[in-house]
XYZ file of C-alpha atoms in Angstrom:
160
model
C -13.909 -60.797 64.600
C -10.914 -63.016 65.261
C -9.587 -65.344 62.595
C -7.553 -68.169 64.084
C -5.014 -70.265 62.208
C -4.429 -73.522 64.013
C -3.006 -77.021 63.713
C -5.052 -80.171 64.255
C -2.700 -81.914 66.712
C -3.346 -80.889 70.317
C -2.145 -81.834 73.810
C -3.153 -80.730 77.324
C -1.081 -77.979 78.953
C -0.524 -76.541 82.422
C -1.178 -72.968 81.361
C -1.973 -70.603 78.529
C -0.197 -67.404 77.603
C -1.654 -64.574 75.545
C 1.072 -62.451 73.975
C -0.576 -59.174 73.017
C 0.635 -56.274 70.878
C -1.451 -53.082 70.913
C -0.639 -50.638 68.111
C -1.674 -47.059 67.367
C -3.101 -46.505 70.837
C -4.462 -43.341 72.399
C -1.288 -42.695 74.351
C -2.579 -39.882 76.577
C -2.203 -42.173 79.616
C 0.705 -44.367 78.484
C 3.066 -42.436 80.734
C 0.721 -42.192 83.745
C 1.954 -44.765 86.261
C -1.142 -44.722 88.477
C -3.526 -45.025 85.527
C -1.624 -47.944 83.945
C -1.417 -49.740 87.298
C -5.146 -49.301 87.971
C -6.107 -50.484 84.472
C -3.936 -53.602 84.811
C -5.446 -54.385 88.222
C -8.932 -53.990 86.762
C -7.949 -56.296 83.863
C -6.997 -58.940 86.435
C -10.460 -58.523 87.967
C -12.044 -58.940 84.510
C -10.148 -62.232 84.226
C -11.497 -63.261 87.661
C -7.932 -63.600 88.961
C -6.722 -63.532 92.569
C -4.180 -60.709 92.920
C -1.089 -61.522 95.001
C 1.161 -58.498 94.355
C 1.563 -55.483 92.073
C 4.860 -53.922 90.921
C 5.141 -51.043 88.416
C 8.022 -48.791 87.354
C 8.099 -45.512 85.387
C 11.166 -44.999 83.217
C 12.939 -41.717 82.522
C 12.138 -40.009 80.245
C 9.037 -42.075 79.323
C 7.552 -45.560 79.438
C 6.157 -47.885 82.069
C 6.689 -51.557 82.866
C 4.730 -53.515 85.411
C 3.341 -56.805 86.544
C 0.240 -57.892 88.405
C 1.173 -61.175 90.056
C -1.880 -63.392 90.399
C -2.313 -66.731 92.147
C -2.863 -68.212 88.696
C 0.316 -66.597 87.165
C 0.614 -62.946 85.923
C -0.373 -59.993 83.752
C 2.547 -57.852 82.535
C 2.835 -54.671 80.468
C 5.523 -52.556 78.814
C 4.561 -49.227 77.194
C 6.342 -47.199 74.534
C 4.362 -43.920 74.463
C 6.570 -42.496 71.722
C 5.453 -45.360 69.444
C 1.828 -45.502 70.676
C 2.531 -49.179 71.448
C 2.063 -51.539 74.395
C 3.283 -55.114 74.818
C 1.135 -57.176 77.189
C 1.484 -60.713 78.509
C -1.390 -62.567 80.187
C -0.288 -65.957 81.545
C -2.905 -68.085 83.328
C -3.093 -71.599 84.733
C -6.260 -73.638 85.216
C -9.747 -73.307 83.788
C -11.319 -70.660 86.001
C -9.895 -67.496 84.420
C -11.037 -65.503 81.410
C -7.810 -64.048 80.014
C -9.548 -62.974 76.805
C -11.906 -60.747 78.831
C -8.843 -59.058 80.341
C -7.389 -58.414 76.872
C -10.705 -57.059 75.555
C -10.947 -54.688 78.539
C -7.376 -53.460 78.005
C -8.017 -52.866 74.288
C -10.935 -50.575 75.110
C -8.989 -48.701 77.796
C -5.938 -48.137 75.587
C -8.148 -47.362 72.582
C -5.811 -49.284 70.307
C -6.597 -49.200 66.613
C -4.845 -52.477 65.882
C -3.968 -55.504 67.968
C -2.289 -58.837 67.560
C -2.837 -61.703 70.010
C -0.837 -64.930 70.007
C -1.949 -67.801 72.254
C 0.683 -70.269 73.423
C 0.127 -73.370 75.558
C 2.797 -73.739 78.255
C 3.915 -76.941 79.967
C 2.869 -79.590 77.461
C 2.132 -82.901 79.219
C 4.540 -85.010 77.184
C 7.483 -82.773 78.079
C 6.977 -82.542 81.859
C 9.124 -84.672 84.160
C 6.762 -87.257 85.619
C 3.851 -86.095 83.467
C 1.090 -84.005 84.987
C 0.721 -83.683 88.748
C -1.759 -86.004 90.445
C -4.228 -83.148 90.915
C -5.878 -83.126 87.493
C -8.099 -80.202 88.591
C -5.053 -77.903 88.416
C -4.487 -78.699 84.738
C -5.940 -76.470 82.066
C -8.446 -78.222 79.860
C -7.360 -75.879 77.096
C -5.188 -77.577 74.583
C -1.871 -76.460 73.227
C -1.734 -76.130 69.497
C 1.374 -77.717 68.075
C 1.678 -74.714 65.791
C 1.282 -71.487 67.761
C -2.270 -70.207 67.476
C -2.129 -66.661 66.130
C -5.184 -64.465 66.209
C -5.019 -62.197 63.187
C -4.556 -58.504 63.794
C -7.880 -56.757 63.867
C -9.143 -53.224 63.832
C -11.011 -52.516 67.043
C -14.391 -50.830 67.120
C -12.919 -47.798 68.899
C -11.550 -46.288 65.679
C -12.352 -42.591 65.383
């Protein structure tokens, strides 16, 4: 299970970003544009996000980059099939999304043997011009850790 190192000082934020590194993945599909796009769209559904647009690009000779733009921010991916590695970014605003469910789904689809997840609060209240907007419902109730919260790398249950 996850082990989280965190600081005690917290402040409200506008959004949360999960910076994800998947290592030693089953790379059979890492160079399949349609498959990667469909998996990222499904991950957005797992997060309960509202999809606005989807843009993906296949590089020559290998590798894919793409983004699923959601009303609540975005999910992005960059694959390096030759290294069996994927870098993923899940940025969400508000309290209604489950970004961790999206990451868990992606880990099972990519069959990664190791992953690292770093959670960063974005838009700390004390740093915003004018403070938070009047609509407090749009503010994440998650709190930003003063020290970046890093979820220790873990071996997934999909090891063969």
